[in-house]
């Protein structure tokens, strides 16, 4: 399978960010890890934050919101709405940081399985090149890389549970 276990980020157009990473886990498991607060609270976001609250109505039209708490008590919150869910291959959702309301991207997560591994491709589409560049300058790449490292670790826990 092409790709690597390191996050690769590209900008194929003026309004897109595409992130890819390979996980050593079956596609069903990677999809499941995205489908509930029970799972996402174990891996979503950089390590310096804990999940203070998570709400998720995992269905088309359902809303989601995740609030982080850092060591200094800061609480960056993120929210959006699920637009499309095709188990276990695709999730389309909106993404908005509440610190900058009105700046909403549409994110499409696709999962492709090959030989027991999963290629995750996350495509974020922004309203303008300025919004895309603002996201790139926000530390998004470092945060996403750390988040996916945590997902990789959590998938190992899920695999152990499935095997046990």
C-alpha atoms as an extended CHARMM CRD file, in Angstrom:
* protein
*
       164  EXT
         1         1  UNK       CA              0.0000000000        0.0000000000        0.0000000000  PROA      1               0.0000000000
         2         2  UNK       CA              1.3140000000        3.4170000000       -0.8870000000  PROA      2               0.0000000000
         3         3  UNK       CA              1.6810000000        6.0180000000        1.8370000000  PROA      3               0.0000000000
         4         4  UNK       CA              3.3210000000        5.6800000000        5.2140000000  PROA      4               0.0000000000
         5         5  UNK       CA              2.5360000000        5.6860000000        8.8930000000  PROA      5               0.0000000000
         6         6  UNK       CA              3.6370000000        9.3280000000        8.9480000000  PROA      6               0.0000000000
         7         7  UNK       CA              1.1440000000       12.0440000000        8.1420000000  PROA      7               0.0000000000
         8         8  UNK       CA              1.5260000000       13.5490000000        4.6840000000  PROA      8               0.0000000000
         9         9  UNK       CA             -0.1180000000       16.9260000000        4.0360000000  PROA      9               0.0000000000
        10        10  UNK       CA             -0.5580000000       18.4500000000        0.5770000000  PROA      10              0.0000000000
        11        11  UNK       CA             -2.4380000000       21.4080000000       -0.9310000000  PROA      11              0.0000000000
        12        12  UNK       CA             -3.6790000000       20.1720000000       -4.3360000000  PROA      12              0.0000000000
        13        13  UNK       CA             -5.7510000000       23.3220000000       -4.9420000000  PROA      13              0.0000000000
        14        14  UNK       CA             -6.1190000000       26.8320000000       -3.5280000000  PROA      14              0.0000000000
        15        15  UNK       CA             -8.9790000000       25.7790000000       -1.2320000000  PROA      15              0.0000000000
        16        16  UNK       CA             -7.9390000000       22.2520000000       -0.1740000000  PROA      16              0.0000000000
        17        17  UNK       CA             -5.7590000000       20.5180000000        2.3730000000  PROA      17              0.0000000000
        18        18  UNK       CA             -5.3240000000       16.7720000000        1.9040000000  PROA      18              0.0000000000
        19        19  UNK       CA             -3.8470000000       14.6720000000        4.7120000000  PROA      19              0.0000000000
        20        20  UNK       CA             -3.0120000000       10.9840000000        4.3290000000  PROA      20              0.0000000000
        21        21  UNK       CA             -1.7520000000        8.3220000000        6.6780000000  PROA      21              0.0000000000
        22        22  UNK       CA             -1.6260000000        4.5340000000        6.7290000000  PROA      22              0.0000000000
        23        23  UNK       CA             -2.7790000000        2.6770000000        9.8470000000  PROA      23              0.0000000000
        24        24  UNK       CA             -1.8940000000       -0.9310000000       10.6180000000  PROA      24              0.0000000000
        25        25  UNK       CA             -5.5110000000       -1.8020000000       11.3390000000  PROA      25              0.0000000000
        26        26  UNK       CA             -8.5300000000       -2.9620000000        9.3280000000  PROA      26              0.0000000000
        27        27  UNK       CA            -10.7760000000       -0.3070000000        7.8100000000  PROA      27              0.0000000000
        28        28  UNK       CA            -13.7800000000       -1.3280000000        9.9530000000  PROA      28              0.0000000000
        29        29  UNK       CA            -11.7880000000       -0.6040000000       13.1080000000  PROA      29              0.0000000000
        30        30  UNK       CA            -10.4980000000        2.7780000000       11.8730000000  PROA      30              0.0000000000
        31        31  UNK       CA            -14.0590000000        3.7410000000       10.9330000000  PROA      31              0.0000000000
        32        32  UNK       CA            -15.4150000000        2.5840000000       14.3050000000  PROA      32              0.0000000000
        33        33  UNK       CA            -12.8210000000        4.7420000000       16.1170000000  PROA      33              0.0000000000
        34        34  UNK       CA            -14.4150000000        7.8150000000       14.4420000000  PROA      34              0.0000000000
        35        35  UNK       CA            -18.0240000000        6.9070000000       15.2480000000  PROA      35              0.0000000000
        36        36  UNK       CA            -18.5310000000        7.7270000000       18.9450000000  PROA      36              0.0000000000
        37        37  UNK       CA            -17.3640000000        9.8770000000       21.8380000000  PROA      37              0.0000000000
        38        38  UNK       CA            -16.4740000000        6.6560000000       23.6470000000  PROA      38              0.0000000000
        39        39  UNK       CA            -13.7390000000        6.0970000000       21.0520000000  PROA      39              0.0000000000
        40        40  UNK       CA            -12.7750000000        9.6410000000       20.0460000000  PROA      40              0.0000000000
        41        41  UNK       CA            -12.2000000000       10.7540000000       23.6390000000  PROA      41              0.0000000000
        42        42  UNK       CA             -9.1880000000        8.3910000000       23.6620000000  PROA      42              0.0000000000
        43        43  UNK       CA             -7.3800000000        9.9560000000       20.7090000000  PROA      43              0.0000000000
        44        44  UNK       CA             -8.8660000000       13.1820000000       19.2980000000  PROA      44              0.0000000000
        45        45  UNK       CA             -6.5760000000       16.1850000000       19.6330000000  PROA      45              0.0000000000
        46        46  UNK       CA             -3.0030000000       16.8280000000       20.7260000000  PROA      46              0.0000000000
        47        47  UNK       CA             -1.6990000000       15.1490000000       23.9030000000  PROA      47              0.0000000000
        48        48  UNK       CA             -1.5580000000       18.4340000000       25.8340000000  PROA      48              0.0000000000
        49        49  UNK       CA             -5.3700000000       18.5290000000       25.8920000000  PROA      49              0.0000000000
        50        50  UNK       CA             -7.8820000000       16.2890000000       27.5540000000  PROA      50              0.0000000000
        51        51  UNK       CA            -11.4510000000       15.9730000000       26.3360000000  PROA      51              0.0000000000
        52        52  UNK       CA            -13.5860000000       18.0640000000       28.6910000000  PROA      52              0.0000000000
        53        53  UNK       CA            -16.8110000000       17.1260000000       26.9020000000  PROA      53              0.0000000000
        54        54  UNK       CA            -17.8950000000       15.3220000000       23.7580000000  PROA      54              0.0000000000
        55        55  UNK       CA            -21.2960000000       15.1970000000       22.0950000000  PROA      55              0.0000000000
        56        56  UNK       CA            -21.8650000000       13.2380000000       18.9090000000  PROA      56              0.0000000000
        57        57  UNK       CA            -25.0110000000       12.2980000000       17.0070000000  PROA      57              0.0000000000
        58        58  UNK       CA            -23.3580000000       10.0240000000       14.4310000000  PROA      58              0.0000000000
        59        59  UNK       CA            -25.8400000000       10.1490000000       11.5630000000  PROA      59              0.0000000000
        60        60  UNK       CA            -26.3330000000       12.3860000000        8.5030000000  PROA      60              0.0000000000
        61        61  UNK       CA            -27.6570000000       15.6990000000        9.8370000000  PROA      61              0.0000000000
        62        62  UNK       CA            -26.3870000000       14.9280000000       13.3390000000  PROA      62              0.0000000000
        63        63  UNK       CA            -24.2280000000       17.4150000000       15.1960000000  PROA      63              0.0000000000
        64        64  UNK       CA            -20.9050000000       16.9190000000       16.9730000000  PROA      64              0.0000000000
        65        65  UNK       CA            -18.9820000000       19.0590000000       19.4480000000  PROA      65              0.0000000000
        66        66  UNK       CA            -15.7180000000       18.3940000000       21.2770000000  PROA      66              0.0000000000
        67        67  UNK       CA            -14.3310000000       20.6530000000       24.0080000000  PROA      67              0.0000000000
        68        68  UNK       CA            -10.6840000000       20.4260000000       25.0830000000  PROA      68              0.0000000000
        69        69  UNK       CA             -9.1360000000       21.4650000000       28.3930000000  PROA      69              0.0000000000
        70        70  UNK       CA             -5.4500000000       22.2990000000       28.5970000000  PROA      70              0.0000000000
        71        71  UNK       CA             -3.0920000000       22.5770000000       31.5630000000  PROA      71              0.0000000000
        72        72  UNK       CA             -3.8110000000       26.3150000000       31.8390000000  PROA      72              0.0000000000
        73        73  UNK       CA             -7.5460000000       25.6950000000       31.6700000000  PROA      73              0.0000000000
        74        74  UNK       CA             -8.0200000000       26.9750000000       28.1200000000  PROA      74              0.0000000000
        75        75  UNK       CA            -10.9700000000       25.3460000000       26.3840000000  PROA      75              0.0000000000
        76        76  UNK       CA            -10.7610000000       25.2970000000       22.5940000000  PROA      76              0.0000000000
        77        77  UNK       CA            -14.0170000000       23.8270000000       21.2620000000  PROA      77              0.0000000000
        78        78  UNK       CA            -14.7450000000       22.3820000000       17.8310000000  PROA      78              0.0000000000
        79        79  UNK       CA            -18.0870000000       21.5790000000       16.2690000000  PROA      79              0.0000000000
        80        80  UNK       CA            -19.8190000000       20.5830000000       13.0900000000  PROA      80              0.0000000000
        81        81  UNK       CA            -22.4540000000       18.4640000000       11.4300000000  PROA      81              0.0000000000
        82        82  UNK       CA            -22.2970000000       15.0810000000        9.7520000000  PROA      82              0.0000000000
        83        83  UNK       CA            -23.3820000000       15.3450000000        6.1190000000  PROA      83              0.0000000000
        84        84  UNK       CA            -22.7610000000       11.8210000000        4.8300000000  PROA      84              0.0000000000
        85        85  UNK       CA            -21.8030000000        8.5170000000        6.4430000000  PROA      85              0.0000000000
        86        86  UNK       CA            -21.0330000000        5.4670000000        4.3200000000  PROA      86              0.0000000000
        87        87  UNK       CA            -19.8900000000        2.6840000000        6.6560000000  PROA      87              0.0000000000
        88        88  UNK       CA            -16.9670000000        1.8000000000        6.6040000000  PROA      88              0.0000000000
        89        89  UNK       CA            -15.5580000000        3.8980000000        3.7660000000  PROA      89              0.0000000000
        90        90  UNK       CA            -16.4780000000        7.5850000000        4.0740000000  PROA      90              0.0000000000
        91        91  UNK       CA            -17.5380000000       10.3080000000        6.5080000000  PROA      91              0.0000000000
        92        92  UNK       CA            -18.3350000000       13.8590000000        5.3550000000  PROA      92              0.0000000000
        93        93  UNK       CA            -18.6690000000       16.4870000000        8.0850000000  PROA      93              0.0000000000
        94        94  UNK       CA            -18.2740000000       20.1840000000        8.6930000000  PROA      94              0.0000000000
        95        95  UNK       CA            -15.5240000000       21.4680000000       10.9720000000  PROA      95              0.0000000000
        96        96  UNK       CA            -15.5210000000       24.7770000000       12.8200000000  PROA      96              0.0000000000
        97        97  UNK       CA            -13.3230000000       26.0740000000       15.6190000000  PROA      97              0.0000000000
        98        98  UNK       CA            -15.5380000000       28.0610000000       17.9710000000  PROA      98              0.0000000000
        99        99  UNK       CA            -12.6790000000       30.5240000000       18.5080000000  PROA      99              0.0000000000
       100       100  UNK       CA            -13.2340000000       31.7200000000       14.9310000000  PROA      100             0.0000000000
       101       101  UNK       CA            -16.9610000000       31.2950000000       14.2970000000  PROA      101             0.0000000000
       102       102  UNK       CA            -18.1470000000       31.3090000000       10.7120000000  PROA      102             0.0000000000
       103       103  UNK       CA            -14.9570000000       29.7630000000        9.3120000000  PROA      103             0.0000000000
       104       104  UNK       CA            -16.2680000000       26.3300000000        8.3730000000  PROA      104             0.0000000000
       105       105  UNK       CA            -14.5220000000       23.6960000000        6.2920000000  PROA      105             0.0000000000
       106       106  UNK       CA            -16.1370000000       20.6280000000        4.7510000000  PROA      106             0.0000000000
       107       107  UNK       CA            -14.0550000000       17.5560000000        5.5500000000  PROA      107             0.0000000000
       108       108  UNK       CA            -14.2610000000       14.2340000000        3.7400000000  PROA      108             0.0000000000
       109       109  UNK       CA            -12.6310000000       11.2290000000        5.3780000000  PROA      109             0.0000000000
       110       110  UNK       CA            -12.1180000000        8.1960000000        3.1370000000  PROA      110             0.0000000000
       111       111  UNK       CA            -10.7950000000        4.8300000000        4.2500000000  PROA      111             0.0000000000
       112       112  UNK       CA             -9.2780000000        2.2780000000        1.8630000000  PROA      112             0.0000000000
       113       113  UNK       CA             -8.2170000000       -1.1480000000        3.0930000000  PROA      113             0.0000000000
       114       114  UNK       CA             -5.4410000000       -3.2250000000        1.5720000000  PROA      114             0.0000000000
       115       115  UNK       CA             -3.7780000000       -6.2390000000        3.1790000000  PROA      115             0.0000000000
       116       116  UNK       CA             -5.2200000000       -5.4670000000        6.6130000000  PROA      116             0.0000000000
       117       117  UNK       CA             -3.9600000000       -1.8680000000        6.6360000000  PROA      117             0.0000000000
       118       118  UNK       CA             -6.0170000000        1.2620000000        6.0720000000  PROA      118             0.0000000000
       119       119  UNK       CA             -5.1590000000        4.3400000000        4.0390000000  PROA      119             0.0000000000
       120       120  UNK       CA             -6.9410000000        7.3110000000        5.6030000000  PROA      120             0.0000000000
       121       121  UNK       CA             -7.3610000000       10.3480000000        3.3630000000  PROA      121             0.0000000000
       122       122  UNK       CA             -8.8160000000       13.5050000000        4.9150000000  PROA      122             0.0000000000
       123       123  UNK       CA             -9.7110000000       16.2800000000        2.4650000000  PROA      123             0.0000000000
       124       124  UNK       CA            -10.6590000000       19.6850000000        3.8980000000  PROA      124             0.0000000000
       125       125  UNK       CA            -12.2570000000       22.2280000000        1.5560000000  PROA      125             0.0000000000
       126       126  UNK       CA            -12.3140000000       25.8860000000        2.6230000000  PROA      126             0.0000000000
       127       127  UNK       CA            -14.2750000000       28.8930000000        1.3440000000  PROA      127             0.0000000000
       128       128  UNK       CA            -11.1060000000       30.7250000000        0.2920000000  PROA      128             0.0000000000
       129       129  UNK       CA             -7.3440000000       30.4100000000       -0.0750000000  PROA      129             0.0000000000
       130       130  UNK       CA             -7.0260000000       32.7500000000        2.9400000000  PROA      130             0.0000000000
       131       131  UNK       CA             -9.0390000000       30.3700000000        5.1280000000  PROA      131             0.0000000000
       132       132  UNK       CA             -7.0030000000       27.3960000000        3.9150000000  PROA      132             0.0000000000
       133       133  UNK       CA             -3.7490000000       29.2310000000        4.6100000000  PROA      133             0.0000000000
       134       134  UNK       CA             -5.0100000000       30.3330000000        8.0220000000  PROA      134             0.0000000000
       135       135  UNK       CA             -5.6310000000       26.7000000000        8.9210000000  PROA      135             0.0000000000
       136       136  UNK       CA             -2.1490000000       25.7030000000        7.7300000000  PROA      136             0.0000000000
       137       137  UNK       CA             -0.5970000000       28.5160000000        9.8130000000  PROA      137             0.0000000000
       138       138  UNK       CA             -2.5880000000       27.5320000000       12.9320000000  PROA      138             0.0000000000
       139       139  UNK       CA             -0.3870000000       24.5340000000       13.7090000000  PROA      139             0.0000000000
       140       140  UNK       CA             -2.9290000000       22.1800000000       12.1430000000  PROA      140             0.0000000000
       141       141  UNK       CA             -0.2960000000       19.8860000000       10.5910000000  PROA      141             0.0000000000
       142       142  UNK       CA              1.5040000000       19.3000000000       13.9020000000  PROA      142             0.0000000000
       143       143  UNK       CA             -1.8020000000       18.8380000000       15.7490000000  PROA      143             0.0000000000
       144       144  UNK       CA             -3.1290000000       16.4120000000       13.1410000000  PROA      144             0.0000000000
       145       145  UNK       CA              0.1020000000       14.3910000000       13.1540000000  PROA      145             0.0000000000
       146       146  UNK       CA             -0.0380000000       14.0390000000       16.9410000000  PROA      146             0.0000000000
       147       147  UNK       CA             -3.7640000000       13.2190000000       16.8340000000  PROA      147             0.0000000000
       148       148  UNK       CA             -3.1720000000       10.4530000000       14.2800000000  PROA      148             0.0000000000
       149       149  UNK       CA             -0.2700000000        9.0980000000       16.3770000000  PROA      149             0.0000000000
       150       150  UNK       CA             -2.7420000000        8.8380000000       19.2470000000  PROA      150             0.0000000000
       151       151  UNK       CA             -5.3010000000        7.1580000000       16.9500000000  PROA      151             0.0000000000
       152       152  UNK       CA             -2.6450000000        4.6400000000       15.9190000000  PROA      152             0.0000000000
       153       153  UNK       CA             -1.9780000000        3.8440000000       19.6080000000  PROA      153             0.0000000000
       154       154  UNK       CA             -5.7140000000        3.5310000000       20.3310000000  PROA      154             0.0000000000
       155       155  UNK       CA             -6.2210000000        1.2080000000       17.3490000000  PROA      155             0.0000000000
       156       156  UNK       CA             -3.6500000000       -1.1330000000       18.9230000000  PROA      156             0.0000000000
       157       157  UNK       CA             -5.7870000000       -1.1970000000       22.1020000000  PROA      157             0.0000000000
       158       158  UNK       CA             -8.9220000000       -1.9160000000       20.0360000000  PROA      158             0.0000000000
       159       159  UNK       CA             -7.1320000000       -4.6950000000       18.1230000000  PROA      159             0.0000000000
       160       160  UNK       CA             -6.0910000000       -6.2970000000       21.4300000000  PROA      160             0.0000000000
       161       161  UNK       CA             -9.6800000000       -6.1250000000       22.6570000000  PROA      161             0.0000000000
       162       162  UNK       CA            -10.9690000000       -7.6850000000       19.4320000000  PROA      162             0.0000000000
       163       163  UNK       CA             -8.3710000000      -10.4760000000       19.6710000000  PROA      163             0.0000000000
       164       164  UNK       CA             -9.0590000000      -11.1100000000       23.3720000000  PROA      164             0.0000000000
